[in-house]
mmCIF file of C-alpha atoms in Angstrom:
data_model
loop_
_atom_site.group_PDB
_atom_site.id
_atom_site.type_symbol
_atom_site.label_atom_id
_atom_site.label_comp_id
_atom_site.label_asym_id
_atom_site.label_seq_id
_atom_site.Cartn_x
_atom_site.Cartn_y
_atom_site.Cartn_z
ATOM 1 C CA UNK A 1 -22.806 -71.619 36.641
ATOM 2 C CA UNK A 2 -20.000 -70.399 34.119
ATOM 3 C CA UNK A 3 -16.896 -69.213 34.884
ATOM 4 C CA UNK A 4 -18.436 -67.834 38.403
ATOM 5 C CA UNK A 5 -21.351 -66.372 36.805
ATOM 6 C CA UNK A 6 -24.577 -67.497 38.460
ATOM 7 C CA UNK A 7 -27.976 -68.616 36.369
ATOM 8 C CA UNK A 8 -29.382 -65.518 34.864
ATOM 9 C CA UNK A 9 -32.967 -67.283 36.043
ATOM 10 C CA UNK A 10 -31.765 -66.800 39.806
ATOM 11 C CA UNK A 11 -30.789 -63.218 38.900
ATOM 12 C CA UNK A 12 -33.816 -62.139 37.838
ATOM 13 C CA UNK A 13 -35.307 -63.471 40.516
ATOM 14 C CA UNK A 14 -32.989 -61.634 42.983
ATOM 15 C CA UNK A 15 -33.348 -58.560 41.761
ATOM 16 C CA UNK A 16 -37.477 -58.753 41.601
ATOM 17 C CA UNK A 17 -37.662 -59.605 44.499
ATOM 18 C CA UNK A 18 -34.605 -56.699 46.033
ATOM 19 C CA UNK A 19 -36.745 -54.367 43.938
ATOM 20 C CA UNK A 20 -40.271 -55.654 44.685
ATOM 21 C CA UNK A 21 -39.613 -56.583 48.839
ATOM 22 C CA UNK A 22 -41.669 -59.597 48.548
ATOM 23 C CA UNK A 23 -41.074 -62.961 47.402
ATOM 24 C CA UNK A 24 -44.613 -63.521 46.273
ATOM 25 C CA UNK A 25 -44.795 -59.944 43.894
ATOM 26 C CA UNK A 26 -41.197 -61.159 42.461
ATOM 27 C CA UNK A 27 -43.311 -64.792 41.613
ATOM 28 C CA UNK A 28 -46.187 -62.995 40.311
ATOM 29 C CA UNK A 29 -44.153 -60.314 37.878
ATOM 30 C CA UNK A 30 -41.941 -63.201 36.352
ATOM 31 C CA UNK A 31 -44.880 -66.048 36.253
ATOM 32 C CA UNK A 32 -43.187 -68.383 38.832
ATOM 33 C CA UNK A 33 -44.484 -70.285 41.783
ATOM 34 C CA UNK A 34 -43.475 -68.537 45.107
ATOM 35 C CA UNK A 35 -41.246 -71.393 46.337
ATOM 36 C CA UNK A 36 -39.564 -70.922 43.161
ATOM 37 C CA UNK A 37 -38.322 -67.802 43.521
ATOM 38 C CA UNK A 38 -37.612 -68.593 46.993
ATOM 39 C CA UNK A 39 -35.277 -71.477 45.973
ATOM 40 C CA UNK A 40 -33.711 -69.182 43.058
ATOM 41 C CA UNK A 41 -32.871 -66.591 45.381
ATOM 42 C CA UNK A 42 -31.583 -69.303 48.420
ATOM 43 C CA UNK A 43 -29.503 -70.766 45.546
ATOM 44 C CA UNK A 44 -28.198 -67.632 44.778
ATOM 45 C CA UNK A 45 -26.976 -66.289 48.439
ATOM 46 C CA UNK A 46 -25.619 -70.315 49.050
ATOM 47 C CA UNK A 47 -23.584 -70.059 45.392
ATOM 48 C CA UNK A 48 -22.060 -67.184 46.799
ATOM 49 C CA UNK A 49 -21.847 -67.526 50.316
ATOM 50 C CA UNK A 50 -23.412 -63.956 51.311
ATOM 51 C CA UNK A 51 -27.128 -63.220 53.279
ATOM 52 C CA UNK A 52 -28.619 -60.967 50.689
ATOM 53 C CA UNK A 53 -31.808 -61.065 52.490
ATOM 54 C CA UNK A 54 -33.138 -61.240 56.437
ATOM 55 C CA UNK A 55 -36.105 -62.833 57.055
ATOM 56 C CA UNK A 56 -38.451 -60.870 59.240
ATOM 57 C CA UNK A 57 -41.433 -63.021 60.023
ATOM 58 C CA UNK A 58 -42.975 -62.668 56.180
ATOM 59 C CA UNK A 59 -41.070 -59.382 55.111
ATOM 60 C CA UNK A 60 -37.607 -59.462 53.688
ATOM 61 C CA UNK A 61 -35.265 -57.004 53.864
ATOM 62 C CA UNK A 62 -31.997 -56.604 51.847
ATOM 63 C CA UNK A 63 -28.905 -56.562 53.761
ATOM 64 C CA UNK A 64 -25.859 -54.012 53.119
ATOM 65 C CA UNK A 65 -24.032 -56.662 50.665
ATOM 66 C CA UNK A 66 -28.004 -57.603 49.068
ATOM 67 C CA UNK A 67 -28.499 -54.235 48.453
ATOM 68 C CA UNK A 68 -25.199 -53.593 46.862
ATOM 69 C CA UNK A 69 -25.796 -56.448 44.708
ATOM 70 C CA UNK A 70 -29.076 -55.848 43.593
ATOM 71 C CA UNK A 71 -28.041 -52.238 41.979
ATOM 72 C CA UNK A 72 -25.155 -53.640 40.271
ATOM 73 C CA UNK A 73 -27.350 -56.352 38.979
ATOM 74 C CA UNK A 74 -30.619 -54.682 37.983
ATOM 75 C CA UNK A 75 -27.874 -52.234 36.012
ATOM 76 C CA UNK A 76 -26.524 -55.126 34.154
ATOM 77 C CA UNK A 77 -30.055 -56.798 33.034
ATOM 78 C CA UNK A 78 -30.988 -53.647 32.456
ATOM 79 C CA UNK A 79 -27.804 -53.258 29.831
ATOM 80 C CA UNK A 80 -28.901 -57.255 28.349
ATOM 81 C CA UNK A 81 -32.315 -55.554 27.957
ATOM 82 C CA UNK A 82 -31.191 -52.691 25.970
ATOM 83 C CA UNK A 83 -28.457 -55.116 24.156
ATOM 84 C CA UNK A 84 -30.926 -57.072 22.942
ATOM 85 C CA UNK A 85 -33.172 -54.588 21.896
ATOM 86 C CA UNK A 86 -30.749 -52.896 19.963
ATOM 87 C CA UNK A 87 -29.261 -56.302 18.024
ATOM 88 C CA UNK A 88 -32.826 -56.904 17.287
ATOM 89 C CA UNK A 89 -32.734 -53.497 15.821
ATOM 90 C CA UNK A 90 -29.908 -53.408 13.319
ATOM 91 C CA UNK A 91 -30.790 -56.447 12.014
ATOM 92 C CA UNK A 92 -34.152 -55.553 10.630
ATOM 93 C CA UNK A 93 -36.150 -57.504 12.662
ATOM 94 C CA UNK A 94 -39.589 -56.302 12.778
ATOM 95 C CA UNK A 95 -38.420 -52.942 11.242
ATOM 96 C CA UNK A 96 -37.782 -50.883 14.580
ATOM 97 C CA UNK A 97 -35.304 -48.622 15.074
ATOM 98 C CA UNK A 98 -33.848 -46.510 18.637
ATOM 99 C CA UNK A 99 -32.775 -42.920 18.727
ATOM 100 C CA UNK A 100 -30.863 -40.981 20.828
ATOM 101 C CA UNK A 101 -32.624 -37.597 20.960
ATOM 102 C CA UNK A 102 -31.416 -34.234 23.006
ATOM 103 C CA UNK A 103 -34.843 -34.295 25.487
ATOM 104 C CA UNK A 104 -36.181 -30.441 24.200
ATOM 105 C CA UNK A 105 -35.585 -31.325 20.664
ATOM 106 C CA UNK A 106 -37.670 -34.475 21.244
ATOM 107 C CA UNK A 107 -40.706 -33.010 22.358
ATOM 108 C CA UNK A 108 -41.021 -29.788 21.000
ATOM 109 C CA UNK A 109 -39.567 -30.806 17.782
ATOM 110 C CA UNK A 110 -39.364 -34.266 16.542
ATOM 111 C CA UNK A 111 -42.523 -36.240 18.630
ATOM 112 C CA UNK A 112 -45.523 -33.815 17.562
ATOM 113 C CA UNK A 113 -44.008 -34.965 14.109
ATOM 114 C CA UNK A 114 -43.415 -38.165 14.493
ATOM 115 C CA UNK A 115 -47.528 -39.201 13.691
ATOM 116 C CA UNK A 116 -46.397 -38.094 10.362
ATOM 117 C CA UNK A 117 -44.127 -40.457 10.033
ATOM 118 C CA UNK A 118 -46.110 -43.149 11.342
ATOM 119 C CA UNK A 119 -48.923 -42.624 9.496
ATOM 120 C CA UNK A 120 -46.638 -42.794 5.958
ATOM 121 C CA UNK A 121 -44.130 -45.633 7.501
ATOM 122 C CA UNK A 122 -46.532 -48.091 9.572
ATOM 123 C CA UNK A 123 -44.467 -50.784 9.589
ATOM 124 C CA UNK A 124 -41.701 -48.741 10.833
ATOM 125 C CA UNK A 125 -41.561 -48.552 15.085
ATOM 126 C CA UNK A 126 -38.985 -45.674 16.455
ATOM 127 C CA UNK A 127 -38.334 -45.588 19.749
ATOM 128 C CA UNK A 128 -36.821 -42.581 21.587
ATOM 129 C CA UNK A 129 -33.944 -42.428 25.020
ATOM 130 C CA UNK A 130 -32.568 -39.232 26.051
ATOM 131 C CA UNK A 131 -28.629 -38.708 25.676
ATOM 132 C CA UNK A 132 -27.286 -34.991 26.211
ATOM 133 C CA UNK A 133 -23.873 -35.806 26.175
ATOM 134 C CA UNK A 134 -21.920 -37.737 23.088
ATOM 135 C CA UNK A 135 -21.642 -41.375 23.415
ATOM 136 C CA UNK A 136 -20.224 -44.388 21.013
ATOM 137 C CA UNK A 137 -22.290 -46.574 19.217
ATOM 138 C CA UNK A 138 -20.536 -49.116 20.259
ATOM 139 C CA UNK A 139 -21.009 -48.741 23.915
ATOM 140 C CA UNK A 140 -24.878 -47.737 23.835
ATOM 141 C CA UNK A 141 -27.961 -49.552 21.680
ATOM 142 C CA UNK A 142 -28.361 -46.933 19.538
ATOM 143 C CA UNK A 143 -29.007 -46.954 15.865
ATOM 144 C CA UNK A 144 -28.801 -43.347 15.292
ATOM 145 C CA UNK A 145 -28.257 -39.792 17.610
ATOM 146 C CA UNK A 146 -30.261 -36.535 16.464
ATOM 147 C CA UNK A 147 -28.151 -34.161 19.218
ATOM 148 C CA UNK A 148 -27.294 -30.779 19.053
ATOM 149 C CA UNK A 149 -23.269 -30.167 18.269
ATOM 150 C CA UNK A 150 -20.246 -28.349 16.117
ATOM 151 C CA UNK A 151 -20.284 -30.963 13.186
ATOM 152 C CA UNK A 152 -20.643 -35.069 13.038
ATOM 153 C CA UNK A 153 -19.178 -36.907 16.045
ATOM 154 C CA UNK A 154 -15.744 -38.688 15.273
ATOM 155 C CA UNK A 155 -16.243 -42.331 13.607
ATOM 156 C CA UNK A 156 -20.022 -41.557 12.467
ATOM 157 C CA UNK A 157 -21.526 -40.361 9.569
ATOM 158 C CA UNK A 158 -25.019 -38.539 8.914
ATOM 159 C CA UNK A 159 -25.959 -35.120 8.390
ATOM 160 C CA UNK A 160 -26.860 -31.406 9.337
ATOM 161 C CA UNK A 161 -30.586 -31.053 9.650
ATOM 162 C CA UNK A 162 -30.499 -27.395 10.673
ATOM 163 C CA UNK A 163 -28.193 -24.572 11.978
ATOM 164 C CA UNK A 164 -29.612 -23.263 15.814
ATOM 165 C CA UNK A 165 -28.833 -19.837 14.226
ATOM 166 C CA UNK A 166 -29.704 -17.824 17.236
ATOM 167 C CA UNK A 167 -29.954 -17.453 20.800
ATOM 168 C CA UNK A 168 -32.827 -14.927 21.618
ATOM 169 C CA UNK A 169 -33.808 -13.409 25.151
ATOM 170 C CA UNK A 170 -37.851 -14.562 26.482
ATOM 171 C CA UNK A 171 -39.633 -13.738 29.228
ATOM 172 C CA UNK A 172 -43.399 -13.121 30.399
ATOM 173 C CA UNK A 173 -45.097 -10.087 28.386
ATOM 174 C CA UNK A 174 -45.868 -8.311 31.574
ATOM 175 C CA UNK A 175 -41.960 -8.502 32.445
ATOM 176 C CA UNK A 176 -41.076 -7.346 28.919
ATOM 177 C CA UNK A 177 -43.001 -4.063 29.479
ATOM 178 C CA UNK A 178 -40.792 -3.401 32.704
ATOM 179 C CA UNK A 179 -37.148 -3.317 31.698
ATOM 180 C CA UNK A 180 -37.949 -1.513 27.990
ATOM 181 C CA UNK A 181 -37.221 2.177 30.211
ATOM 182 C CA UNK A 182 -34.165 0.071 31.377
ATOM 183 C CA UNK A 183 -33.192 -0.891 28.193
ATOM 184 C CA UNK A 184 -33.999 2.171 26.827
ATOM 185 C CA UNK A 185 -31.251 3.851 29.170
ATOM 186 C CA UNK A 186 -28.553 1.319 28.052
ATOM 187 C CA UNK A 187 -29.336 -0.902 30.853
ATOM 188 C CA UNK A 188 -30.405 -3.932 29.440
ATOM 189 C CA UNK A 189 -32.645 -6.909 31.230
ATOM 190 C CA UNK A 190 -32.106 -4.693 34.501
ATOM 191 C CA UNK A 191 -33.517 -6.039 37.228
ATOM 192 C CA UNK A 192 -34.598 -9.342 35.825
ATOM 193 C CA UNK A 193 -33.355 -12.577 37.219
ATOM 194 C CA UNK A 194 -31.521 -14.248 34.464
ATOM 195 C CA UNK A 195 -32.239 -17.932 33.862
ATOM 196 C CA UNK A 196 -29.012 -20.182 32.454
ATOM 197 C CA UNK A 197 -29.108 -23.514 31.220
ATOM 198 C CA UNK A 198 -26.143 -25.694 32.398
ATOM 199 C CA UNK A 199 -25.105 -27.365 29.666
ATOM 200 C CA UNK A 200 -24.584 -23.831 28.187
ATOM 201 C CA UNK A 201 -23.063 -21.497 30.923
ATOM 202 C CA UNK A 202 -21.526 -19.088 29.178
ATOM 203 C CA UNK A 203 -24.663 -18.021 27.050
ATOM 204 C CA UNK A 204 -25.786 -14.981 28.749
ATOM 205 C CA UNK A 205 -21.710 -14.325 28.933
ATOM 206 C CA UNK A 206 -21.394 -14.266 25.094
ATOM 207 C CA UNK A 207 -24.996 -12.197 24.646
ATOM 208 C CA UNK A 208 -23.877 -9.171 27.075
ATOM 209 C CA UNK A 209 -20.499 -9.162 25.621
ATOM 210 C CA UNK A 210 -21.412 -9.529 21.908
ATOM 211 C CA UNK A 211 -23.904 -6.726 22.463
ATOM 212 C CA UNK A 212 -21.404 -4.578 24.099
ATOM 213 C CA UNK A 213 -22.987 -4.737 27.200
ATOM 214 C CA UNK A 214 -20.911 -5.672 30.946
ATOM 215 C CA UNK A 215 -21.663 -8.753 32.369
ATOM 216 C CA UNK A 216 -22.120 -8.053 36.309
ATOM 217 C CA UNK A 217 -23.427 -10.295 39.677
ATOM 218 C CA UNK A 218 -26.895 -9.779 38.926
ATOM 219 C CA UNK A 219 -26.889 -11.839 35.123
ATOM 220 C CA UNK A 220 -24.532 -14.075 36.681
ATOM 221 C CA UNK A 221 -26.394 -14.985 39.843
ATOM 222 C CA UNK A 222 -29.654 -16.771 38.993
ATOM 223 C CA UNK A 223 -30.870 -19.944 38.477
ATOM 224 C CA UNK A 224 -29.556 -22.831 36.262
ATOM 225 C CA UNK A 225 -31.749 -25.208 34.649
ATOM 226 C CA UNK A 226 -31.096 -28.688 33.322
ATOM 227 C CA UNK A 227 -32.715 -28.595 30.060
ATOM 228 C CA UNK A 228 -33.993 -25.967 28.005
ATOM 229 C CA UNK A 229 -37.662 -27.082 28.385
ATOM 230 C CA UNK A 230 -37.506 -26.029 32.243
ATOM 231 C CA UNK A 231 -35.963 -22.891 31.156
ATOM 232 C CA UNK A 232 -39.218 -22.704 28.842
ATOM 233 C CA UNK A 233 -41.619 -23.142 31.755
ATOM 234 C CA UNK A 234 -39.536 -21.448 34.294
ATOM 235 C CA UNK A 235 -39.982 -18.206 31.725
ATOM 236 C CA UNK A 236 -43.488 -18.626 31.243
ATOM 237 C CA UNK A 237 -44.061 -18.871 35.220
ATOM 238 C CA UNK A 238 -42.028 -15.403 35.498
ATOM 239 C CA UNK A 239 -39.640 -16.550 36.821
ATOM 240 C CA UNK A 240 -36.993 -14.659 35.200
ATOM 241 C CA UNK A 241 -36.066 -13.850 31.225
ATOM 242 C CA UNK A 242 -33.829 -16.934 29.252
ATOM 243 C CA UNK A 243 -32.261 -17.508 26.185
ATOM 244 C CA UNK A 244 -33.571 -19.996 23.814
ATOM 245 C CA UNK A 245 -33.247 -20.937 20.260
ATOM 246 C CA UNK A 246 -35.272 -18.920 18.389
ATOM 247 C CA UNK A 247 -37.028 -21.705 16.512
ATOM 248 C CA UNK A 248 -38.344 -23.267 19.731
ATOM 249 C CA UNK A 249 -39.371 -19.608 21.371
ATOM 250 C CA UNK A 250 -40.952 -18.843 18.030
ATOM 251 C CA UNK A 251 -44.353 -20.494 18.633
ATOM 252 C CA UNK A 252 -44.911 -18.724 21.798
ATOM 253 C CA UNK A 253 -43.648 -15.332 20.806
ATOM 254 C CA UNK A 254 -45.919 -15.896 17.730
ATOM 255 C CA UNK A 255 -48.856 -16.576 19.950
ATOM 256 C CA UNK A 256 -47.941 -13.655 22.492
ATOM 257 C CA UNK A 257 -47.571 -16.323 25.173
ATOM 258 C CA UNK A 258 -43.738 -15.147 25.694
ATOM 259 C CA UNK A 259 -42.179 -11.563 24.640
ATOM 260 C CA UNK A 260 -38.115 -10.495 23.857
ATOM 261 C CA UNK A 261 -37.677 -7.874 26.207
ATOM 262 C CA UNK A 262 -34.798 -6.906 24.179
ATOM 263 C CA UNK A 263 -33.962 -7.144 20.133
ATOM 264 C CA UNK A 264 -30.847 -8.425 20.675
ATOM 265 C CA UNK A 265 -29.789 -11.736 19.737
ATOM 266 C CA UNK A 266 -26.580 -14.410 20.046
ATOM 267 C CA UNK A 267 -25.524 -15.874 17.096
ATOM 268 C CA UNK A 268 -24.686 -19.069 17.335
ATOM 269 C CA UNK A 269 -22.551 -21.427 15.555
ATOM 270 C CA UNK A 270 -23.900 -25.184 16.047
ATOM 271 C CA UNK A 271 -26.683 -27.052 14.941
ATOM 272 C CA UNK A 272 -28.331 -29.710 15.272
ATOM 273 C CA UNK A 273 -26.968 -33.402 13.071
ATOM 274 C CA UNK A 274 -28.467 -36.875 12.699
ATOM 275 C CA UNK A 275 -25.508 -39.484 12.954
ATOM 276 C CA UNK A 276 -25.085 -42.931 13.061
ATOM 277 C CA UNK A 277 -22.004 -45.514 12.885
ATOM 278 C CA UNK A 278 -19.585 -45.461 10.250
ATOM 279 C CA UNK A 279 -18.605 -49.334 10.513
ATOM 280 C CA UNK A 280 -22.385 -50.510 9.923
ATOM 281 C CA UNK A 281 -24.417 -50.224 6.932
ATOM 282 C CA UNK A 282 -27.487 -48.677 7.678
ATOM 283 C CA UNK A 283 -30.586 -50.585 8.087
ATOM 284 C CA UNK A 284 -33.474 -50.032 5.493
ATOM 285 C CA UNK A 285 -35.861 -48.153 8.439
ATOM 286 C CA UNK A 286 -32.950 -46.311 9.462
ATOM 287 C CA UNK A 287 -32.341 -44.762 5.652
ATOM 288 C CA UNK A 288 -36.059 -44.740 5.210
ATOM 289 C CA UNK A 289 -36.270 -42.528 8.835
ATOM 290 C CA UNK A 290 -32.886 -40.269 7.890
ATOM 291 C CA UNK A 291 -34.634 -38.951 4.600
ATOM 292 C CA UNK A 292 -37.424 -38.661 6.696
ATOM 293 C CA UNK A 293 -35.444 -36.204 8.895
ATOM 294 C CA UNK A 294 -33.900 -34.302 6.202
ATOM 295 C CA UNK A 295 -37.500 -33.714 4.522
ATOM 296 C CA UNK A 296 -38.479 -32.437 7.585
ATOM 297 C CA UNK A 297 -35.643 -29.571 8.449
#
């Protein structure tokens, strides 16, 4: 013990077992005897004088206080893990590097390119977590952020790798042919259930109004999505028309897989930047991946 902090060993072996419900599956996952998880975790609950388990015949259960314990801790070894990971990371070892990716970007963008870069960089491992909203360096174990934004977050530096441009409407070809006597008649999207994505929920706002258009209950009213990759599928399932980037609805119009019901588009103003912190000197995979990037946009 240090300054009230128990052994990291009895820790682990709490939360295993909390997360596991067995004693023996805790032993097995961390290579320890049974009894020696046992005595970890009776160690643990006599250290700080609280039941984190009851004992029923050969189950255990948590109790309230065990099971309030057990989140906070799996969060914080969870936080070591990712600490460690990323020190390991911006010092070179092994030449590895983690991103911070926007999720639709990832897959529909960067990943089906990334065997590029592997295949001219194999000593180079990147590994991908989602963010959607802007973090610090300094509080995450990042070495870079490709996200979606105005301009380079404050106390980073990096780069544009290319304007969004537009916002265009997509939906299912069959629902395409409906509204064009609707649209026709100055009635735009009429009658189609209008799909919004939340981080954005003024989009369809700005598109009626910068088409002259009024913006009524029935665009308002439908669904919102979490990312724009269930917008994607919600569109190709007909479930309504969205707005997406053109560059990711391009494929699919391109293949006839999706239609724009309407010309119309939304200009846009952001794009989307590679950044990384300002008070570090880049590591030698992270330059090596940033050119990468830039070749690529």
């Amino acid at each position: 013990m240090r300054n009230g902090i128990p052994n990291l060993s009895a820790l682990q072996a709490f939360e295993a077992s909390a997360r596991l419900g067995s004693f023996s599956r805790a032993a097995e996952e961390l290579s320890l005897t049974h009894s020696a998880v046992y005595r970890q975790v009776a160690s643990l609950e006599a250290r700080l004088g609280v039941a984190l388990f009851t004992r029923v015949r050969r189950r255990i259960v948590l109790t309230d206080h065990g099971a309030e314990y057990a989140g906070r801790i799996r969060h914080h070894l969870d936080q070591i893990e990712k600490d460690t990971f990323g020190l390991v990371s911006r010092t070179g070892m092994g030449r590895s590097i983690h991103i911070a990716v926007v999720p639709t970007l990832a897959t529909t963008w960067l990943i089906p390119r990334l065997a590029q870069f592997q295949q001219a960089h194999p000593d180079i491992t990147v590994s991908l977590s989602v963010r959607t909203l802007p973090f610090q360096f300094k509080d995450q174990p990042f070495d870079g952020a490709l996200y979606h934004g105005d301009g380079i977050w404050p106390g980073t530096q990096g780069a544009l790798l290319f304007p969004e441009r537009e916002l265009v409407p997509v939906c299912a070809p069959p629902l395409a042919g409906a509204v064009a006597a609707e649209a026709r008649a100055g009635l735009p999207l009429a009658g189609l259930t209008h799909l919004h994505l939340a981080s954005r929920p003024d989009a369809w706002r700005q598109w009626y109004t910068a088409n002259g258009h009024a913006y009524g209950p029935q665009a308002a009213g439908g669904p919102r999505y979490e990312l724009f990759t269930m917008v994607m599928a919600a569109v190709q399932a007909g479930l309504g028309v969205g707005l997406m980037p053109r560059f990711l609805a391009q494929p699919a119009l391109d293949a006839g897989t999706l239609a724009m019901p309407v010309p119309q588009a939304l200009a846009v103003s952001q794009g989307y930047y590679f950044g990384y912190p300002q008070r570090s000197e880049r590591s030698g995979a992270l330059k090596v991946f940033e050119d990468w990037l830039r070749a690529q946009s």
